[in-house]
Amino acid sequence: MTYALAPHAIPAIPVAGTDLRFPVHRIYCIGRNYADHAAEMGASVDRTQPLFFMKPADAIVIDDGDVPYPPATQDLHHEVEMVVALARGGRDIAVAHALEHVYAYGVGLDLTRRDLQANAKKQGHPWDTAKGFDASAPVSALRRVAEVGHPAAARLMLEVNGERRQEGNIAHMVFSVAEIIHELSKYYELESGDLIFTGTPAGVAALHRGDRFRAEVEGVAVLEGRII
């Protein structure tokens, strides 16, 4: 095949302890998946209607790299989240078999232009410019299921400049990992290489140029970086 233009490189994430890279197909995110975060945003959780949105695959920032402060915002917020990487996909995946599709776990930040999101909410508009911008998905190296199993209860934490900003437990997710995969597969045909950001606990706040962050899913993965 001859392309009209040179194709872009495939976004890929290191797999911890190996020379392998995980090629990213799509990035799915779920909102309002911790009741305390939903409450701090003035919203409520709805077990009958999960809230999904997406980021571009090339929004990832890897290898603890510097994260550029994005344009068009004065209010960049952090949201620390456990990240799930899929080895295979499908449609209408049953909850009972959903974890069989998981390749690895990590930790990431769902960076958000909060002022743009707030304005979009007021006008009933989509959140794309608030969530799906360049470098909006810093993510750690991935730890394979063979190493960490399927964590069901682990502390999820974020420190900024050495100060604890967010702390929760993945056991408190409204939709579990298996349920998220099941619900997503009703709307999309999931594929190998898909990433899922699984939601954030309370404590979201602003990041500024020069801030250093450290995100962790205890016993699973650590991500460090700097806003420049």
Coordinates of N, CA and C in Angstrom, one line a residue:
M1 N 0.9 -1.2 0.0 CA 0.0 0.0 0.0 C 0.9 1.2 0.0
T2 N 0.5 2.2 -0.8 CA 1.2 3.5 -0.8 C 0.3 4.6 -0.2
Y3 N 0.9 5.2 0.8 CA 0.1 6.3 1.4 C 0.4 7.6 0.8
A4 N -0.6 8.5 0.8 CA -0.4 9.9 0.3 C 0.5 10.7 1.2
L5 N 0.5 10.4 2.5 CA 1.4 11.0 3.4 C 2.1 9.9 4.3
A6 N 3.2 10.2 4.9 CA 3.8 9.3 5.8 C 2.9 9.0 7.0
P7 N 2.6 7.8 7.3 CA 1.7 7.5 8.4 C 2.4 7.9 9.7
H8 N 1.5 8.3 10.7 CA 2.0 8.6 12.0 C 2.5 7.4 12.8
A9 N 3.4 7.6 13.7 CA 3.8 6.5 14.6 C 2.6 6.0 15.5
I10 N 2.6 4.8 15.8 CA 1.6 4.2 16.7 C 1.9 4.6 18.1
P11 N 1.0 5.3 18.9 CA 1.2 5.6 20.3 C 1.4 4.2 21.0
A12 N 2.4 4.2 21.9 CA 2.6 2.9 22.6 C 3.2 3.2 24.0
I13 N 2.8 2.3 24.9 CA 3.2 2.4 26.3 C 4.1 1.3 26.7
P14 N 5.2 1.6 27.5 CA 6.1 0.5 28.0 C 5.4 -0.5 28.8
V15 N 5.8 -1.7 28.7 CA 5.3 -2.8 29.6 C 6.4 -3.1 30.6
A16 N 6.1 -2.9 31.9 CA 7.1 -2.9 32.9 C 7.8 -4.3 32.9
G17 N 9.2 -4.2 33.1 CA 10.0 -5.4 33.2 C 10.3 -6.1 31.9
T18 N 9.9 -5.5 30.8 CA 10.1 -6.1 29.5 C 10.6 -5.0 28.5
D19 N 11.0 -5.4 27.3 CA 11.3 -4.5 26.2 C 10.1 -4.2 25.3
L20 N 8.9 -4.7 25.8 CA 7.7 -4.6 25.0 C 7.0 -3.3 25.1
R21 N 6.3 -2.9 24.1 CA 5.4 -1.7 24.1 C 4.0 -2.1 23.8
F22 N 3.1 -1.5 24.5 CA 1.6 -1.8 24.3 C 1.1 -0.8 23.3
P23 N 0.7 -1.2 22.1 CA 0.2 -0.2 21.1 C -1.3 0.2 21.4
V24 N -1.5 1.5 21.5 CA -2.8 2.1 21.9 C -3.7 2.2 20.7
H25 N -4.9 1.6 20.9 CA -5.9 1.8 19.8 C -6.8 2.9 20.1
R26 N -7.5 2.9 21.2 CA -8.4 4.0 21.7 C -8.3 4.2 23.2
I27 N -8.6 5.4 23.6 CA -8.7 5.6 25.1 C -10.1 6.0 25.5
Y28 N -10.7 5.1 26.2 CA -12.0 5.3 26.8 C -11.9 5.7 28.2
C29 N -12.8 6.6 28.7 CA -12.8 7.1 30.0 C -14.3 7.0 30.6
I30 N -14.4 6.8 31.9 CA -15.7 6.8 32.5 C -15.7 8.0 33.5
G31 N -16.7 8.7 33.5 CA -16.9 9.8 34.5 C -17.8 9.4 35.6
R32 N -17.7 10.2 36.7 CA -18.6 10.0 37.9 C -18.6 8.5 38.4
N33 N -17.4 7.9 38.5 CA -17.3 6.5 38.9 C -16.9 6.4 40.3
Y34 N -16.7 7.5 41.0 CA -16.6 7.5 42.5 C -17.6 8.5 43.0
A35 N -18.4 8.1 44.0 CA -19.5 8.9 44.5 C -19.0 10.2 45.1
D36 N -17.8 10.2 45.8 CA -17.3 11.4 46.4 C -16.9 12.4 45.4
H37 N -16.3 12.0 44.3 CA -16.0 12.9 43.2 C -17.2 13.5 42.5
A38 N -18.2 12.6 42.3 CA -19.4 13.1 41.7 C -20.0 14.2 42.6
A39 N -20.0 14.0 43.9 CA -20.6 14.9 44.8 C -19.8 16.3 44.8
E40 N -18.5 16.2 44.7 CA -17.7 17.5 44.7 C -17.9 18.3 43.4
M41 N -18.4 17.6 42.4 CA -18.7 18.2 41.1 C -20.1 18.6 41.0
G42 N -20.9 18.4 42.1 CA -22.3 18.8 42.1 C -23.2 17.8 41.3
A43 N -22.7 16.6 41.1 CA -23.4 15.6 40.3 C -23.7 14.4 41.2
S44 N -24.5 13.5 40.6 CA -24.8 12.2 41.3 C -24.4 11.0 40.4
V45 N -24.3 9.9 41.0 CA -24.0 8.7 40.2 C -25.2 8.0 39.7
D46 N -25.2 7.3 38.6 CA -26.3 6.7 38.0 C -25.9 5.3 37.6
R47 N -26.3 4.3 38.3 CA -25.9 2.9 38.0 C -26.6 2.4 36.8
T48 N -27.6 3.1 36.3 CA -28.3 2.6 35.1 C -27.7 3.3 33.8
Q49 N -26.9 4.3 34.0 CA -26.4 5.0 32.8 C -25.0 5.5 33.0
P50 N -24.0 4.7 32.8 CA -22.6 5.1 32.9 C -22.3 6.3 32.0
L51 N -21.4 7.2 32.4 CA -21.0 8.3 31.6 C -19.6 8.1 30.9
F52 N -19.6 7.9 29.6 CA -18.3 7.6 28.9 C -17.9 8.8 28.0
F53 N -16.6 9.0 27.9 CA -16.1 9.9 26.9 C -14.7 9.3 26.4
M54 N -14.1 10.0 25.5 CA -12.9 9.5 24.9 C -11.8 10.5 24.8
K55 N -10.6 10.0 24.7 CA -9.4 10.9 24.4 C -8.7 10.3 23.1
P56 N -8.0 11.1 22.4 CA -7.2 10.5 21.3 C -6.1 9.6 21.8
A57 N -5.8 8.6 21.0 CA -4.7 7.6 21.4 C -3.4 8.3 21.6
D58 N -3.1 9.3 20.8 CA -1.8 10.0 20.9 C -1.8 11.1 22.0
A59 N -2.8 11.1 22.8 CA -2.8 12.0 24.0 C -1.9 11.5 25.1
I60 N -1.5 10.3 25.0 CA -0.7 9.7 26.1 C 0.7 10.4 26.2
V61 N 1.2 10.5 27.5 CA 2.5 10.9 27.8 C 3.2 9.8 28.6
I62 N 4.3 9.3 28.1 CA 4.9 8.1 28.7 C 6.3 8.4 29.3
D63 N 6.8 7.4 29.9 CA 8.2 7.5 30.4 C 8.4 8.6 31.4
D64 N 7.4 8.9 32.2 CA 7.5 10.0 33.2 C 7.9 11.3 32.6
G65 N 7.4 11.6 31.4 CA 7.8 12.7 30.6 C 7.2 14.0 31.1
D66 N 7.7 15.2 30.7 CA 7.1 16.4 31.0 C 5.8 16.6 30.3
V67 N 4.9 17.2 30.9 CA 3.5 17.5 30.4 C 3.3 18.9 30.1
P68 N 3.1 19.3 28.9 CA 3.0 20.8 28.6 C 1.6 21.3 29.1
Y69 N 1.6 22.4 29.7 CA 0.4 23.1 30.1 C -0.4 23.4 28.8
P70 N -1.6 23.0 28.7 CA -2.4 23.2 27.4 C -2.8 24.6 27.2
P71 N -3.0 25.0 25.9 CA -3.6 26.3 25.6 C -5.1 26.4 25.9
A72 N -5.6 27.6 25.8 CA -7.1 27.8 25.9 C -7.7 27.5 27.2
T73 N -6.9 27.5 28.3 CA -7.4 27.3 29.7 C -6.6 28.0 30.7
Q74 N -7.3 28.4 31.8 CA -6.7 29.0 32.9 C -7.0 28.1 34.2
D75 N -7.5 26.9 33.9 CA -7.9 26.0 35.0 C -7.7 24.5 34.7
L76 N -6.4 24.1 34.6 CA -6.1 22.7 34.3 C -6.2 21.9 35.6
H77 N -7.0 20.8 35.6 CA -7.2 20.0 36.8 C -6.6 18.6 36.6
H78 N -6.2 18.0 37.7 CA -5.7 16.6 37.7 C -6.9 15.7 38.2
E79 N -6.9 14.5 37.6 CA -7.8 13.4 38.0 C -7.0 12.1 37.9
V80 N -6.6 11.6 39.1 CA -5.8 10.4 39.1 C -6.7 9.1 38.9
E81 N -6.3 8.2 38.1 CA -7.2 7.1 37.8 C -6.4 5.8 37.6
M82 N -6.9 4.6 37.9 CA -6.4 3.4 37.5 C -6.7 3.2 36.0
V83 N -5.7 2.6 35.3 CA -5.8 2.4 33.9 C -5.8 0.9 33.6
V84 N -6.7 0.5 32.7 CA -6.8 -0.9 32.3 C -6.5 -1.0 30.8
A85 N -5.6 -1.9 30.4 CA -5.2 -2.2 29.1 C -5.8 -3.5 28.6
L86 N -6.4 -3.5 27.4 CA -7.1 -4.7 26.9 C -6.2 -5.5 26.0
A87 N -6.2 -6.8 26.1 CA -5.5 -7.7 25.2 C -6.4 -8.1 24.1
R88 N -7.7 -8.1 24.3 CA -8.6 -8.5 23.2 C -9.9 -7.8 23.5
G89 N -10.8 -7.7 22.5 CA -12.0 -7.0 22.6 C -13.2 -7.8 22.3
G90 N -14.2 -7.2 21.7 CA -15.5 -7.8 21.4 C -16.6 -6.9 21.6
R91 N -17.8 -7.4 21.3 CA -19.1 -6.7 21.6 C -19.9 -7.5 22.6
D92 N -20.7 -6.8 23.4 CA -21.6 -7.4 24.4 C -20.8 -8.4 25.2
I93 N -19.7 -8.0 25.8 CA -18.9 -8.9 26.7 C -19.6 -9.0 28.0
A94 N -19.8 -10.3 28.4 CA -20.5 -10.6 29.7 C -19.6 -10.2 30.9
V95 N -20.2 -9.7 31.9 CA -19.4 -9.3 33.1 C -18.5 -10.4 33.6
A96 N -19.1 -11.7 33.6 CA -18.4 -12.8 34.1 C -17.1 -13.1 33.4
H97 N -17.0 -12.7 32.1 CA -15.9 -13.0 31.3 C -15.0 -11.8 30.9
A98 N -15.4 -10.6 31.5 CA -14.8 -9.4 31.1 C -13.3 -9.3 31.4
L99 N -12.9 -9.8 32.6 CA -11.6 -9.7 33.1 C -10.6 -10.5 32.2
E100 N -11.2 -11.5 31.5 CA -10.4 -12.3 30.6 C -9.8 -11.5 29.5
H101 N -10.3 -10.3 29.3 CA -9.9 -9.5 28.2 C -8.8 -8.5 28.6
V102 N -8.4 -8.5 29.9 CA -7.5 -7.5 30.4 C -6.0 -8.0 30.2
Y103 N -5.2 -7.2 29.7 CA -3.8 -7.5 29.6 C -2.9 -7.0 30.7
A104 N -3.2 -5.7 31.2 CA -2.4 -5.1 32.2 C -3.1 -3.9 32.8
Y105 N -2.5 -3.4 33.9 CA -3.0 -2.3 34.7 C -1.9 -1.2 34.8
G106 N -2.3 0.0 35.0 CA -1.4 1.1 35.2 C -2.1 2.2 36.0
V107 N -1.5 3.3 36.0 CA -2.1 4.5 36.7 C -1.9 5.7 35.7
G108 N -2.8 6.6 35.7 CA -2.7 7.7 34.8 C -3.4 8.9 35.3
L109 N -3.3 10.0 34.6 CA -4.0 11.3 34.9 C -4.9 11.6 33.8
D110 N -6.2 11.8 34.1 CA -7.2 12.3 33.1 C -7.1 13.9 33.3
L111 N -6.2 14.5 32.6 CA -6.1 16.0 32.7 C -7.3 16.6 32.0
T112 N -7.8 17.7 32.7 CA -9.1 18.3 32.3 C -9.0 19.8 32.3
R113 N -9.4 20.5 31.2 CA -9.5 21.9 31.1 C -10.9 22.2 31.8
R114 N -10.8 22.4 33.1 CA -12.1 22.5 33.9 C -12.9 23.7 33.5
D115 N -12.3 24.8 33.1 CA -13.1 26.0 32.7 C -13.9 25.7 31.4
L116 N -13.2 25.0 30.5 CA -13.9 24.6 29.3 C -15.0 23.6 29.5
Q117 N -14.8 22.7 30.4 CA -15.8 21.7 30.8 C -17.0 22.3 31.4
A118 N -16.8 23.3 32.4 CA -17.9 23.9 33.1 C -18.7 24.7 32.1
N119 N -18.1 25.4 31.1 CA -18.8 26.1 30.1 C -19.6 25.2 29.2
A120 N -19.0 24.1 28.9 CA -19.7 23.1 28.0 C -21.0 22.6 28.7
K121 N -20.8 22.3 30.0 CA -21.9 21.7 30.8 C -23.1 22.7 30.8
K122 N -22.8 24.0 31.0 CA -23.8 25.0 31.1 C -24.6 25.1 29.8
Q123 N -23.9 24.9 28.7 CA -24.5 25.1 27.4 C -25.0 23.8 26.8
G124 N -24.9 22.7 27.6 CA -25.3 21.4 27.1 C -24.5 20.9 25.9
H125 N -23.2 21.3 25.8 CA -22.3 20.9 24.7 C -21.4 19.7 25.1
P126 N -20.8 19.1 24.1 CA -19.9 18.0 24.4 C -18.7 18.5 25.2
W127 N -17.9 17.5 25.8 CA -16.8 17.9 26.6 C -15.5 17.7 25.8
D128 N -15.5 17.5 24.5 CA -14.3 17.1 23.8 C -13.1 18.1 24.0
T129 N -13.3 19.4 23.9 CA -12.2 20.3 24.1 C -11.7 20.3 25.5
A130 N -12.5 19.9 26.5 CA -12.1 19.9 27.9 C -11.3 18.7 28.2
K131 N -11.5 17.6 27.5 CA -11.0 16.3 27.9 C -10.0 15.7 26.8
G132 N -10.2 16.0 25.6 CA -9.5 15.3 24.5 C -8.4 16.0 23.9
F133 N -7.6 16.8 24.7 CA -6.5 17.6 24.1 C -5.2 16.9 24.1
D134 N -4.2 17.5 23.4 CA -2.9 17.0 23.4 C -2.3 16.8 24.8
A135 N -1.6 15.6 25.0 CA -0.9 15.3 26.2 C -1.8 15.3 27.4
S136 N -3.1 15.0 27.2 CA -4.1 15.0 28.3 C -4.2 13.7 29.0
A137 N -3.3 12.7 28.7 CA -3.4 11.4 29.3 C -2.0 10.8 29.7
P138 N -1.3 11.5 30.6 CA -0.1 10.8 31.1 C -0.4 9.5 31.7
V139 N 0.5 8.5 31.4 CA 0.2 7.1 31.9 C 1.5 6.4 32.2
S140 N 1.5 5.6 33.3 CA 2.6 4.9 33.7 C 2.9 3.7 32.8
A141 N 4.1 3.1 33.0 CA 4.3 1.8 32.4 C 3.2 0.8 32.9
L142 N 2.9 -0.2 32.1 CA 1.8 -1.1 32.4 C 2.4 -2.4 33.1
R143 N 1.6 -2.9 34.1 CA 2.0 -4.1 34.8 C 1.0 -5.2 34.4
R144 N 1.6 -6.3 33.9 CA 0.7 -7.3 33.3 C 0.0 -8.1 34.4
V145 N -1.2 -8.6 34.0 CA -2.0 -9.4 34.9 C -1.2 -10.5 35.6
A146 N -0.3 -11.1 34.8 CA 0.5 -12.2 35.4 C 1.3 -11.8 36.6
E147 N 1.6 -10.5 36.7 CA 2.3 -9.9 37.8 C 1.5 -9.5 39.0
V148 N 0.4 -8.8 38.6 CA -0.4 -8.1 39.7 C -1.8 -8.6 39.8
G149 N -2.2 -9.6 39.0 CA -3.5 -10.1 39.1 C -4.5 -9.1 38.7
H150 N -5.8 -9.2 39.2 CA -6.8 -8.2 38.9 C -7.1 -7.5 40.2
P151 N -6.5 -6.3 40.5 CA -6.6 -5.6 41.8 C -8.1 -5.2 41.9
A152 N -8.6 -5.5 43.1 CA -10.0 -5.2 43.4 C -10.1 -4.1 44.5
A153 N -9.0 -4.0 45.3 CA -9.0 -3.1 46.4 C -7.5 -2.6 46.5
A154 N -7.3 -1.4 46.2 CA -5.9 -0.8 46.3 C -6.1 0.7 46.5
R155 N -5.2 1.3 47.2 CA -5.2 2.8 47.4 C -4.8 3.4 46.1
L156 N -5.5 4.5 45.7 CA -5.3 5.3 44.5 C -5.0 6.7 45.0
M157 N -3.8 7.2 44.7 CA -3.3 8.4 45.3 C -2.6 9.3 44.3
L158 N -2.7 10.6 44.6 CA -1.9 11.6 43.9 C -1.3 12.6 44.8
E159 N 0.0 12.9 44.6 CA 0.7 14.0 45.3 C 1.1 15.0 44.3
V160 N 1.0 16.3 44.7 CA 1.5 17.4 43.9 C 2.5 18.2 44.7
N161 N 3.7 18.3 44.3 CA 4.8 19.0 45.0 C 4.9 18.4 46.4
G162 N 4.8 17.1 46.6 CA 4.9 16.4 47.8 C 3.7 16.5 48.7
E163 N 2.6 17.1 48.3 CA 1.4 17.3 49.1 C 0.3 16.3 48.6
R164 N -0.3 15.6 49.5 CA -1.4 14.6 49.1 C -2.6 15.4 48.6
R165 N -3.0 15.2 47.4 CA -4.2 15.9 46.8 C -5.4 15.0 46.7
Q166 N -5.2 13.7 46.3 CA -6.3 12.8 46.1 C -5.9 11.5 46.7
E167 N -6.9 10.8 47.4 CA -6.7 9.5 47.9 C -8.0 8.8 48.0
G168 N -8.1 7.6 47.4 CA -9.3 6.8 47.4 C -8.9 5.3 47.4
N169 N -9.8 4.5 47.1 CA -9.6 3.1 46.9 C -10.4 2.6 45.8
I170 N -9.8 1.8 44.9 CA -10.5 1.3 43.7 C -11.6 0.4 44.1
A171 N -11.7 0.0 45.3 CA -12.8 -0.8 45.7 C -14.1 0.0 45.8
H172 N -14.0 1.3 45.8 CA -15.1 2.2 45.9 C -15.6 2.7 44.5
M173 N -15.1 2.1 43.4 CA -15.6 2.5 42.1 C -17.1 2.1 42.0
V174 N -17.9 2.9 41.4 CA -19.3 2.7 41.2 C -19.5 1.5 40.3
F175 N -18.8 1.5 39.1 CA -18.7 0.4 38.2 C -17.4 -0.3 38.3
S176 N -17.3 -1.5 38.6 CA -16.1 -2.3 38.6 C -15.4 -2.4 37.2
V177 N -14.2 -2.8 37.2 CA -13.5 -3.0 35.9 C -14.3 -3.9 35.0
A178 N -14.8 -5.0 35.5 CA -15.6 -5.9 34.7 C -16.8 -5.3 34.2
E179 N -17.5 -4.5 35.0 CA -18.7 -3.8 34.6 C -18.5 -2.7 33.6
I180 N -17.4 -2.0 33.7 CA -17.0 -1.0 32.8 C -16.8 -1.6 31.4
I181 N -16.1 -2.7 31.3 CA -15.8 -3.4 30.0 C -17.2 -3.8 29.5
H182 N -18.0 -4.4 30.3 CA -19.3 -4.9 29.8 C -20.1 -3.7 29.3
E183 N -20.2 -2.6 30.0 CA -21.0 -1.5 29.5 C -20.4 -0.9 28.3
L184 N -19.1 -0.7 28.2 CA -18.5 -0.1 27.0 C -18.8 -1.0 25.8
S185 N -18.8 -2.3 26.0 CA -18.9 -3.2 24.8 C -20.4 -3.2 24.3
K186 N -21.3 -2.6 25.0 CA -22.6 -2.4 24.4 C -22.6 -1.3 23.4
Y187 N -21.7 -0.3 23.5 CA -21.7 0.9 22.6 C -20.6 0.8 21.5
Y188 N -19.5 0.0 21.8 CA -18.4 0.0 20.9 C -17.9 -1.5 20.8
E189 N -17.4 -1.8 19.6 CA -16.6 -3.0 19.5 C -15.2 -2.8 20.1
L190 N -15.0 -3.3 21.2 CA -13.7 -3.1 21.9 C -12.6 -3.9 21.1
E191 N -11.3 -3.4 21.2 CA -10.3 -4.0 20.4 C -9.0 -4.2 21.3
S192 N -8.1 -5.1 20.9 CA -6.8 -5.2 21.6 C -6.2 -3.8 21.4
G193 N -5.5 -3.4 22.5 CA -4.9 -2.1 22.4 C -5.7 -1.0 23.0
D194 N -6.9 -1.2 23.4 CA -7.8 -0.2 24.0 C -7.3 0.0 25.5
L195 N -7.3 1.3 25.9 CA -7.1 1.7 27.3 C -8.4 2.2 27.9
I196 N -8.6 1.9 29.1 CA -9.7 2.4 29.9 C -9.3 3.2 31.1
F197 N -9.6 4.5 31.2 CA -9.4 5.2 32.4 C -10.6 5.0 33.3
T198 N -10.5 4.6 34.5 CA -11.6 4.0 35.3 C -12.2 5.0 36.3
G199 N -11.9 6.3 36.2 CA -12.6 7.3 37.1 C -11.7 7.7 38.2
T200 N -12.1 8.8 38.8 CA -11.2 9.5 39.9 C -12.0 9.7 41.2
P201 N -11.3 9.6 42.3 CA -11.9 9.9 43.6 C -11.9 11.4 43.8
A202 N -12.4 11.9 44.9 CA -12.5 13.3 45.3 C -11.1 13.9 45.4
G203 N -11.1 15.2 45.4 CA -9.9 15.9 45.6 C -9.3 16.6 44.4
V204 N -10.0 16.6 43.2 CA -9.5 17.2 42.0 C -9.2 18.7 42.3
A205 N -8.1 19.2 41.7 CA -7.8 20.6 41.9 C -6.8 21.0 40.7
A206 N -6.4 22.3 40.8 CA -5.6 22.9 39.7 C -4.2 22.4 39.7
L207 N -3.6 22.3 38.5 CA -2.2 22.2 38.3 C -1.6 23.4 37.7
H208 N -0.4 23.7 38.0 CA 0.3 24.9 37.4 C 1.6 24.6 36.9
R209 N 2.1 25.4 36.0 CA 3.5 25.2 35.4 C 4.5 25.1 36.5
G210 N 5.3 24.1 36.4 CA 6.3 23.8 37.4 C 5.9 22.8 38.4
D211 N 4.7 22.4 38.5 CA 4.2 21.4 39.5 C 4.8 20.1 39.2
R212 N 5.1 19.3 40.2 CA 5.6 17.9 40.0 C 4.5 17.0 40.7
F213 N 4.2 15.9 40.0 CA 3.1 15.1 40.5 C 3.7 13.6 40.6
R214 N 3.0 12.9 41.5 CA 3.3 11.5 41.7 C 2.0 10.8 41.9
A215 N 1.6 9.9 40.9 CA 0.4 9.2 41.0 C 0.7 7.7 41.3
E216 N -0.2 7.0 42.0 CA 0.1 5.6 42.3 C -1.2 4.8 42.5
V217 N -1.3 3.6 42.0 CA -2.2 2.6 42.4 C -1.3 1.7 43.3
E218 N -1.5 1.6 44.6 CA -0.6 1.0 45.5 C -0.4 -0.5 45.1
G219 N 0.8 -0.9 44.9 CA 1.1 -2.3 44.6 C 1.0 -2.6 43.1
V220 N 0.6 -1.6 42.3 CA 0.4 -1.8 40.9 C 1.3 -1.0 40.0
A221 N 1.2 0.3 40.2 CA 2.0 1.2 39.3 C 2.2 2.6 39.9
V222 N 3.2 3.3 39.4 CA 3.6 4.6 39.8 C 3.8 5.4 38.6
L223 N 3.4 6.7 38.6 CA 3.6 7.6 37.5 C 4.1 8.9 38.1
E224 N 5.2 9.5 37.6 CA 5.7 10.8 38.0 C 5.9 11.7 36.8
G225 N 5.8 13.0 37.1 CA 6.0 13.9 36.0 C 6.0 15.3 36.4
R226 N 6.0 16.2 35.5 CA 6.1 17.7 35.8 C 5.3 18.4 34.7
I227 N 4.6 19.4 35.2 CA 3.9 20.3 34.3 C 4.8 21.5 33.8
I228 N 4.9 21.6 32.5 CA 5.9 22.7 32.1 C 5.2 23.7 31.2

